[in-house]
PDB file of C-alpha atoms in Angstrom:
ATOM      1  CA  GLY A   1     -15.636   0.927   3.965  1.00 73.00           C
ATOM      2  CA  PRO A   2     -15.495  -1.796   1.335  1.00 79.00           C
ATOM      3  CA  LYS A   3     -12.410  -4.007   1.587  1.00 88.00           C
ATOM      4  CA  VAL A   4     -10.372  -5.836  -0.999  1.00 92.00           C
ATOM      5  CA  LEU A   5      -8.151  -8.611   0.308  1.00 95.00           C
ATOM      6  CA  GLN A   6      -5.022  -9.994  -1.326  1.00 96.00           C
ATOM      7  CA  ILE A   7      -3.328 -13.291  -0.630  1.00 96.00           C
ATOM      8  CA  PRO A   8      -0.449 -13.770  -0.042  1.00 95.00           C
ATOM      9  CA  SER A   9       0.975 -10.503   1.276  1.00 93.00           C
ATOM     10  CA  HIS A  10       4.491 -11.559   0.278  1.00 94.00           C
ATOM     11  CA  GLN A  11       5.817 -14.165  -2.139  1.00 96.00           C
ATOM     12  CA  ILE A  12       9.384 -15.135  -2.955  1.00 97.00           C
ATOM     13  CA  ILE A  13       9.848 -17.322  -5.976  1.00 97.00           C
ATOM     14  CA  ASP A  14      12.639 -18.571  -8.208  1.00 97.00           C
ATOM     15  CA  MET A  15      12.828 -17.232 -11.740  1.00 97.00           C
ATOM     16  CA  GLY A  16      11.004 -19.489 -14.175  1.00 97.00           C
ATOM     17  CA  GLN A  17       8.476 -20.791 -11.681  1.00 97.00           C
ATOM     18  CA  MET A  18       4.778 -20.051 -11.788  1.00 97.00           C
ATOM     19  CA  VAL A  19       3.066 -17.772  -9.283  1.00 97.00           C
ATOM     20  CA  THR A  20      -0.611 -17.041  -8.669  1.00 97.00           C
ATOM     21  CA  LEU A  21      -1.675 -13.883  -6.899  1.00 98.00           C
ATOM     22  CA  ASN A  22      -5.130 -13.957  -5.366  1.00 97.00           C
ATOM     23  CA  CYS A  23      -7.568 -11.125  -4.903  1.00 97.00           C
ATOM     24  CA  ASP A  24     -10.815 -11.230  -2.969  1.00 96.00           C
ATOM     25  CA  PRO A  25     -12.728  -8.219  -4.331  1.00 95.00           C
ATOM     26  CA  VAL A  26     -15.662  -6.377  -2.792  1.00 93.00           C
ATOM     27  CA  SER A  27     -18.578  -8.792  -2.952  1.00 90.00           C
ATOM     28  CA  ASN A  28     -20.974  -6.967  -5.299  1.00 90.00           C
ATOM     29  CA  HIS A  29     -18.345  -5.422  -7.546  1.00 92.00           C
ATOM     30  CA  LEU A  30     -18.333  -6.147 -11.253  1.00 91.00           C
ATOM     31  CA  TYR A  31     -15.022  -4.706 -12.500  1.00 90.00           C
ATOM     32  CA  PHE A  32     -11.632  -5.978 -11.457  1.00 93.00           C
ATOM     33  CA  TYR A  33      -8.142  -4.627 -12.036  1.00 92.00           C
ATOM     34  CA  TRP A  34      -4.491  -5.474 -11.530  1.00 95.00           C
ATOM     35  CA  TYR A  35      -1.738  -2.871 -11.169  1.00 92.00           C
ATOM     36  CA  LYS A  36       2.020  -3.191 -10.828  1.00 93.00           C
ATOM     37  CA  GLN A  37       4.265  -0.915  -8.830  1.00 88.00           C
ATOM     38  CA  ILE A  38       8.030  -1.302  -8.914  1.00 87.00           C
ATOM     39  CA  LEU A  39       9.642   0.002  -5.737  1.00 80.00           C
ATOM     40  CA  GLY A  40       9.786   3.787  -5.730  1.00 72.00           C
ATOM     41  CA  GLN A  41       7.937   4.170  -9.012  1.00 78.00           C
ATOM     42  CA  GLN A  42       4.399   5.051  -9.973  1.00 76.00           C
ATOM     43  CA  MET A  43       1.649   2.533 -10.246  1.00 82.00           C
ATOM     44  CA  GLU A  44       1.060   1.078 -13.708  1.00 86.00           C
ATOM     45  CA  PHE A  45      -2.144  -0.411 -15.032  1.00 87.00           C
ATOM     46  CA  LEU A  46      -1.918  -4.038 -16.126  1.00 93.00           C
ATOM     47  CA  VAL A  47      -5.391  -5.270 -16.958  1.00 92.00           C
ATOM     48  CA  ASN A  48      -9.071  -4.938 -16.241  1.00 89.00           C
ATOM     49  CA  PHE A  49     -11.704  -7.651 -16.276  1.00 92.00           C
ATOM     50  CA  TYR A  50     -15.460  -7.612 -16.546  1.00 91.00           C
ATOM     51  CA  ASN A  51     -18.121 -10.248 -17.134  1.00 90.00           C
ATOM     52  CA  GLY A  52     -15.529 -13.008 -17.328  1.00 90.00           C
ATOM     53  CA  LYS A  53     -13.382 -11.299 -19.927  1.00 92.00           C
ATOM     54  CA  VAL A  54     -10.326  -9.093 -20.195  1.00 92.00           C
ATOM     55  CA  MET A  55     -11.499  -5.665 -21.310  1.00 87.00           C
ATOM     56  CA  GLU A  56      -8.225  -3.826 -21.680  1.00 85.00           C
ATOM     57  CA  LYS A  57      -4.598  -4.635 -21.042  1.00 88.00           C
ATOM     58  CA  SER A  58      -1.411  -2.617 -21.154  1.00 87.00           C
ATOM     59  CA  LYS A  59       1.959  -3.379 -22.715  1.00 89.00           C
ATOM     60  CA  LEU A  60       3.122  -4.542 -19.278  1.00 92.00           C
ATOM     61  CA  PHE A  61       0.616  -7.391 -19.419  1.00 95.00           C
ATOM     62  CA  LYS A  62       2.952  -9.824 -21.101  1.00 95.00           C
ATOM     63  CA  ASP A  63       2.001 -13.143 -22.697  1.00 96.00           C
ATOM     64  CA  GLN A  64       3.204 -14.862 -19.524  1.00 97.00           C
ATOM     65  CA  PHE A  65       0.403 -13.142 -17.577  1.00 98.00           C
ATOM     66  CA  SER A  66      -3.150 -14.384 -17.341  1.00 97.00           C
ATOM     67  CA  VAL A  67      -6.188 -13.468 -15.251  1.00 97.00           C
ATOM     68  CA  GLU A  68      -9.362 -15.278 -14.374  1.00 95.00           C
ATOM     69  CA  ARG A  69     -12.172 -15.353 -11.853  1.00 93.00           C
ATOM     70  CA  PRO A  70     -13.538 -18.872 -11.865  1.00 85.00           C
ATOM     71  CA  ASP A  71     -17.109 -19.179 -10.520  1.00 78.00           C
ATOM     72  CA  GLY A  72     -17.063 -15.786  -8.843  1.00 73.00           C
ATOM     73  CA  SER A  73     -14.310 -16.724  -6.430  1.00 85.00           C
ATOM     74  CA  TYR A  74     -10.898 -15.104  -6.241  1.00 94.00           C
ATOM     75  CA  PHE A  75      -9.751 -12.865  -9.065  1.00 96.00           C
ATOM     76  CA  THR A  76      -6.306 -14.227  -9.883  1.00 97.00           C
ATOM     77  CA  LEU A  77      -3.198 -13.041 -11.676  1.00 98.00           C
ATOM     78  CA  LYS A  78      -0.976 -15.867 -12.830  1.00 97.00           C
ATOM     79  CA  ILE A  79       2.562 -15.365 -14.093  1.00 97.00           C
ATOM     80  CA  GLN A  80       4.121 -18.331 -15.859  1.00 97.00           C
ATOM     81  CA  PRO A  81       7.064 -18.351 -16.148  1.00 97.00           C
ATOM     82  CA  THR A  82       8.249 -15.566 -13.889  1.00 97.00           C
ATOM     83  CA  ALA A  83      11.161 -13.269 -14.785  1.00 97.00           C
ATOM     84  CA  LEU A  84      13.377 -11.067 -12.633  1.00 97.00           C
ATOM     85  CA  GLU A  85      11.624  -7.915 -13.870  1.00 96.00           C
ATOM     86  CA  ASP A  86       8.337  -9.206 -12.477  1.00 97.00           C
ATOM     87  CA  SER A  87       9.533  -8.314  -8.977  1.00 97.00           C
ATOM     88  CA  ALA A  88       7.137  -5.608  -7.798  1.00 96.00           C
ATOM     89  CA  VAL A  89       4.103  -4.978  -5.655  1.00 93.00           C
ATOM     90  CA  TYR A  90       0.913  -6.069  -7.375  1.00 96.00           C
ATOM     91  CA  PHE A  91      -2.283  -4.306  -6.384  1.00 93.00           C
ATOM     92  CA  CYS A  92      -5.735  -5.603  -7.075  1.00 95.00           C
ATOM     93  CA  ALA A  93      -8.714  -3.264  -7.246  1.00 92.00           C
ATOM     94  CA  SER A  94     -12.436  -3.599  -7.831  1.00 91.00           C
ATOM     95  CA  SER A  95     -15.317  -1.295  -8.614  1.00 87.00           C
ATOM     96  CA  PHE A  96     -19.066  -1.737  -8.871  1.00 87.00           C
ATOM     97  CA  LEU A  97     -19.386   0.257 -12.061  1.00 81.00           C
ATOM     98  CA  VAL A  98     -16.889   2.466 -13.854  1.00 73.00           C
ATOM     99  CA  ASP A  99     -16.464   4.558 -10.725  1.00 73.00           C
ATOM    100  CA  THR A 100     -14.565   4.440  -7.456  1.00 78.00           C
ATOM    101  CA  GLN A 101     -11.944   1.722  -7.352  1.00 81.00           C
ATOM    102  CA  TYR A 102     -11.111   0.077  -4.054  1.00 86.00           C
ATOM    103  CA  PHE A 103      -7.619  -1.266  -3.671  1.00 87.00           C
ATOM    104  CA  GLY A 104      -6.211  -4.221  -1.811  1.00 89.00           C
ATOM    105  CA  PRO A 105      -3.068  -3.937   0.329  1.00 88.00           C
ATOM    106  CA  GLY A 106      -0.860  -5.411  -2.384  1.00 91.00           C
ATOM    107  CA  THR A 107       1.229  -8.544  -2.795  1.00 95.00           C
ATOM    108  CA  ARG A 108       4.994  -8.060  -2.697  1.00 95.00           C
ATOM    109  CA  LEU A 109       6.518 -10.420  -5.238  1.00 97.00           C
ATOM    110  CA  LEU A 110      10.237 -11.071  -5.306  1.00 97.00           C
ATOM    111  CA  VAL A 111      11.638 -13.147  -8.141  1.00 97.00           C
ATOM    112  CA  LEU A 112      15.138 -14.496  -7.522  1.00 97.00           C
TER     113      LEU A 112
ATOM    114  CA  GLY B   1      -0.329   8.495 -25.176  1.00 62.00           C
ATOM    115  CA  GLN B   2      -2.247   9.826 -22.251  1.00 63.00           C
ATOM    116  CA  GLN B   3      -0.190  11.884 -19.844  1.00 82.00           C
ATOM    117  CA  VAL B   4      -0.964  12.681 -16.255  1.00 89.00           C
ATOM    118  CA  GLN B   5       1.337  15.192 -14.647  1.00 92.00           C
ATOM    119  CA  GLN B   6       1.351  15.965 -10.968  1.00 95.00           C
ATOM    120  CA  SER B   7       3.006  18.850  -9.227  1.00 96.00           C
ATOM    121  CA  PRO B   8       4.908  19.405  -7.120  1.00 97.00           C
ATOM    122  CA  ALA B   9       6.886  16.178  -7.241  1.00 94.00           C
ATOM    123  CA  SER B  10       7.642  16.531  -3.557  1.00 95.00           C
ATOM    124  CA  LEU B  11       6.592  18.851  -0.776  1.00 96.00           C
ATOM    125  CA  VAL B  12       7.766  19.396   2.784  1.00 97.00           C
ATOM    126  CA  LEU B  13       5.482  21.195   5.219  1.00 96.00           C
ATOM    127  CA  GLN B  14       5.422  22.106   8.855  1.00 97.00           C
ATOM    128  CA  GLU B  15       2.471  20.654  10.717  1.00 97.00           C
ATOM    129  CA  GLY B  16      -0.502  22.999  10.452  1.00 97.00           C
ATOM    130  CA  GLU B  17       0.380  24.361   7.017  1.00 97.00           C
ATOM    131  CA  ASN B  18      -1.883  23.872   4.007  1.00 97.00           C
ATOM    132  CA  ALA B  19      -0.976  21.992   0.836  1.00 96.00           C
ATOM    133  CA  GLU B  20      -2.217  22.290  -2.722  1.00 97.00           C
ATOM    134  CA  LEU B  21      -1.496  19.370  -5.041  1.00 98.00           C
ATOM    135  CA  GLN B  22      -2.096  19.652  -8.769  1.00 97.00           C
ATOM    136  CA  CYS B  23      -2.970  17.104 -11.423  1.00 96.00           C
ATOM    137  CA  ASN B  24      -3.039  17.925 -15.129  1.00 94.00           C
ATOM    138  CA  PHE B  25      -4.034  15.507 -17.838  1.00 89.00           C
ATOM    139  CA  SER B  26      -3.713  15.620 -21.574  1.00 83.00           C
ATOM    140  CA  SER B  27      -7.100  14.411 -22.788  1.00 77.00           C
ATOM    141  CA  THR B  28     -10.672  14.161 -21.629  1.00 74.00           C
ATOM    142  CA  ALA B  29     -11.071  11.846 -18.703  1.00 70.00           C
ATOM    143  CA  THR B  30     -14.260   9.972 -17.932  1.00 68.00           C
ATOM    144  CA  ARG B  31     -13.232   9.557 -14.338  1.00 78.00           C
ATOM    145  CA  LEU B  32     -10.627  10.973 -12.044  1.00 87.00           C
ATOM    146  CA  GLN B  33      -9.675   9.576  -8.696  1.00 89.00           C
ATOM    147  CA  TRP B  34      -7.268  10.736  -6.002  1.00 93.00           C
ATOM    148  CA  PHE B  35      -5.384   8.173  -3.952  1.00 91.00           C
ATOM    149  CA  TYR B  36      -3.200   8.297  -0.875  1.00 91.00           C
ATOM    150  CA  GLN B  37      -0.405   5.782  -0.595  1.00 84.00           C
ATOM    151  CA  HIS B  38       0.857   5.139   2.906  1.00 80.00           C
ATOM    152  CA  PRO B  39       4.633   5.063   3.329  1.00 78.00           C
ATOM    153  CA  GLY B  40       4.304   1.287   3.654  1.00 70.00           C
ATOM    154  CA  GLY B  41       2.563   1.041   0.259  1.00 71.00           C
ATOM    155  CA  ARG B  42      -1.108   0.602   1.113  1.00 74.00           C
ATOM    156  CA  LEU B  43      -3.418   2.573  -1.190  1.00 79.00           C
ATOM    157  CA  VAL B  44      -6.507   4.406  -0.057  1.00 83.00           C
ATOM    158  CA  SER B  45      -9.004   6.073  -2.327  1.00 83.00           C
ATOM    159  CA  LEU B  46      -9.599   9.684  -1.279  1.00 90.00           C
ATOM    160  CA  PHE B  47     -11.984  11.002  -3.914  1.00 88.00           C
ATOM    161  CA  TYR B  48     -13.720   9.882  -7.023  1.00 86.00           C
ATOM    162  CA  ASN B  49     -14.164  13.279  -8.601  1.00 88.00           C
ATOM    163  CA  PRO B  50     -14.582  13.517 -12.361  1.00 86.00           C
ATOM    164  CA  SER B  51     -15.914  17.060 -12.043  1.00 90.00           C
ATOM    165  CA  GLY B  52     -16.747  19.680  -9.461  1.00 94.00           C
ATOM    166  CA  THR B  53     -15.709  19.980  -5.846  1.00 96.00           C
ATOM    167  CA  LYS B  54     -15.848  17.424  -3.065  1.00 95.00           C
ATOM    168  CA  HIS B  55     -14.942  17.715   0.600  1.00 95.00           C
ATOM    169  CA  THR B  56     -14.102  15.221   3.257  1.00 93.00           C
ATOM    170  CA  GLY B  57     -12.629  16.321   6.555  1.00 95.00           C
ATOM    171  CA  ARG B  58      -9.547  18.447   5.868  1.00 97.00           C
ATOM    172  CA  LEU B  59      -9.421  17.413   2.207  1.00 97.00           C
ATOM    173  CA  THR B  60     -10.980  19.179  -0.776  1.00 97.00           C
ATOM    174  CA  SER B  61     -10.786  18.039  -4.378  1.00 97.00           C
ATOM    175  CA  THR B  62     -11.708  20.297  -7.291  1.00 97.00           C
ATOM    176  CA  THR B  63     -11.762  19.045 -10.872  1.00 94.00           C
ATOM    177  CA  VAL B  64     -12.272  21.380 -13.823  1.00 93.00           C
ATOM    178  CA  THR B  65     -12.878  18.918 -16.607  1.00 89.00           C
ATOM    179  CA  ASN B  66     -12.766  21.265 -19.595  1.00 89.00           C
ATOM    180  CA  GLU B  67      -9.445  22.639 -18.344  1.00 92.00           C
ATOM    181  CA  ARG B  68      -8.129  19.102 -17.755  1.00 91.00           C
ATOM    182  CA  ARG B  69      -6.957  19.696 -14.253  1.00 94.00           C
ATOM    183  CA  SER B  70      -7.709  18.678 -10.727  1.00 96.00           C
ATOM    184  CA  SER B  71      -6.402  19.800  -7.379  1.00 97.00           C
ATOM    185  CA  LEU B  72      -6.259  18.303  -3.922  1.00 98.00           C
ATOM    186  CA  HIS B  73      -6.172  20.732  -1.013  1.00 98.00           C
ATOM    187  CA  ILE B  74      -5.076  19.576   2.423  1.00 97.00           C
ATOM    188  CA  SER B  75      -5.777  22.040   5.191  1.00 97.00           C
ATOM    189  CA  SER B  76      -4.031  22.108   8.569  1.00 97.00           C
ATOM    190  CA  SER B  77      -1.661  19.317   7.630  1.00 97.00           C
ATOM    191  CA  GLN B  78      -0.704  16.646  10.159  1.00 97.00           C
ATOM    192  CA  THR B  79       2.298  14.343  10.331  1.00 96.00           C
ATOM    193  CA  THR B  80      -0.005  11.428   9.535  1.00 94.00           C
ATOM    194  CA  ASP B  81      -0.713  13.034   6.141  1.00 96.00           C
ATOM    195  CA  SER B  82       2.836  12.142   5.071  1.00 95.00           C
ATOM    196  CA  GLY B  83       2.938   9.784   2.099  1.00 93.00           C
ATOM    197  CA  THR B  84       2.446   9.884  -1.650  1.00 92.00           C
ATOM    198  CA  TYR B  85      -0.652  11.261  -3.348  1.00 95.00           C
ATOM    199  CA  PHE B  86      -1.617  10.007  -6.791  1.00 93.00           C
ATOM    200  CA  CYS B  87      -4.258  11.111  -9.202  1.00 93.00           C
ATOM    201  CA  ALA B  88      -5.442   8.637 -11.798  1.00 90.00           C
ATOM    202  CA  ILE B  89      -7.676   9.021 -14.810  1.00 86.00           C
ATOM    203  CA  ASP B  90      -9.550   6.790 -17.192  1.00 77.00           C
ATOM    204  CA  PRO B  91      -9.291   8.464 -20.608  1.00 67.00           C
ATOM    205  CA  ASN B  92     -12.305   6.691 -22.111  1.00 62.00           C
ATOM    206  CA  THR B  93     -10.279   3.564 -22.748  1.00 61.00           C
ATOM    207  CA  ASN B  94     -10.654   1.695 -19.437  1.00 60.00           C
ATOM    208  CA  LYS B  95      -6.867   1.802 -19.155  1.00 69.00           C
ATOM    209  CA  VAL B  96      -6.457   3.763 -15.981  1.00 76.00           C
ATOM    210  CA  VAL B  97      -3.390   5.993 -16.051  1.00 82.00           C
ATOM    211  CA  PHE B  98      -1.720   7.091 -12.858  1.00 85.00           C
ATOM    212  CA  GLY B  99       0.146  10.332 -12.374  1.00 89.00           C
ATOM    213  CA  THR B 100       3.714  10.525 -11.185  1.00 86.00           C
ATOM    214  CA  GLY B 101       2.675  11.259  -7.623  1.00 91.00           C
ATOM    215  CA  THR B 102       3.432  13.972  -5.070  1.00 95.00           C
ATOM    216  CA  ARG B 103       5.520  12.896  -2.092  1.00 94.00           C
ATOM    217  CA  LEU B 104       4.391  14.842   0.954  1.00 96.00           C
ATOM    218  CA  GLN B 105       6.330  15.040   4.183  1.00 96.00           C
ATOM    219  CA  VAL B 106       4.795  16.856   7.119  1.00 97.00           C
ATOM    220  CA  LEU B 107       7.235  17.700   9.887  1.00 97.00           C
ATOM    221  CA  PRO B 108       6.198  18.027  13.532  1.00 95.00           C
TER     222      PRO B 108
END
């Protein structure tokens, strides 16, 4: 089936540094999403993105977070600066319309 | 805010038994999706099922929209079915809300 890729699979970073998580969505998809899952907890919606713009974002999507998809390449989540509570697995997803979302394998982020 | 409740929170079965997982939500959802999360964390979409019944293999999903509930039935469970099952809804706001999950363990 359709595949979403995420790079890197793991990232360890010192608190205060910047990190960029990359998502390669399904090629013809138009909607893109980021989710955060702290170990052992449920997945939480962060943001969705369509037509070059953020459509909706949750309270978890702090001012230090930003998303973009320059020139139809990777859909990225940037955190600057990082904080300890940002340690989690971040999942990217994409959908063609407002329908089935396909998820990537996640990026495990550890902030020290 | 929007609530998505799943039950049971956890379930232990012997291989071959059937499972019924429930998802209840507090307001009208434009879309409902069931996911399986592998023990290692990888997510797989099982069904996009905003209404009605869908089947795939040993899995059946039934959503009754006006009653704000959905179920996932697993027949003849296998050890490889072990993991966490999430339902998620989009309550007309594009902010997808995930349920609390059902942790399933199937014993050999």
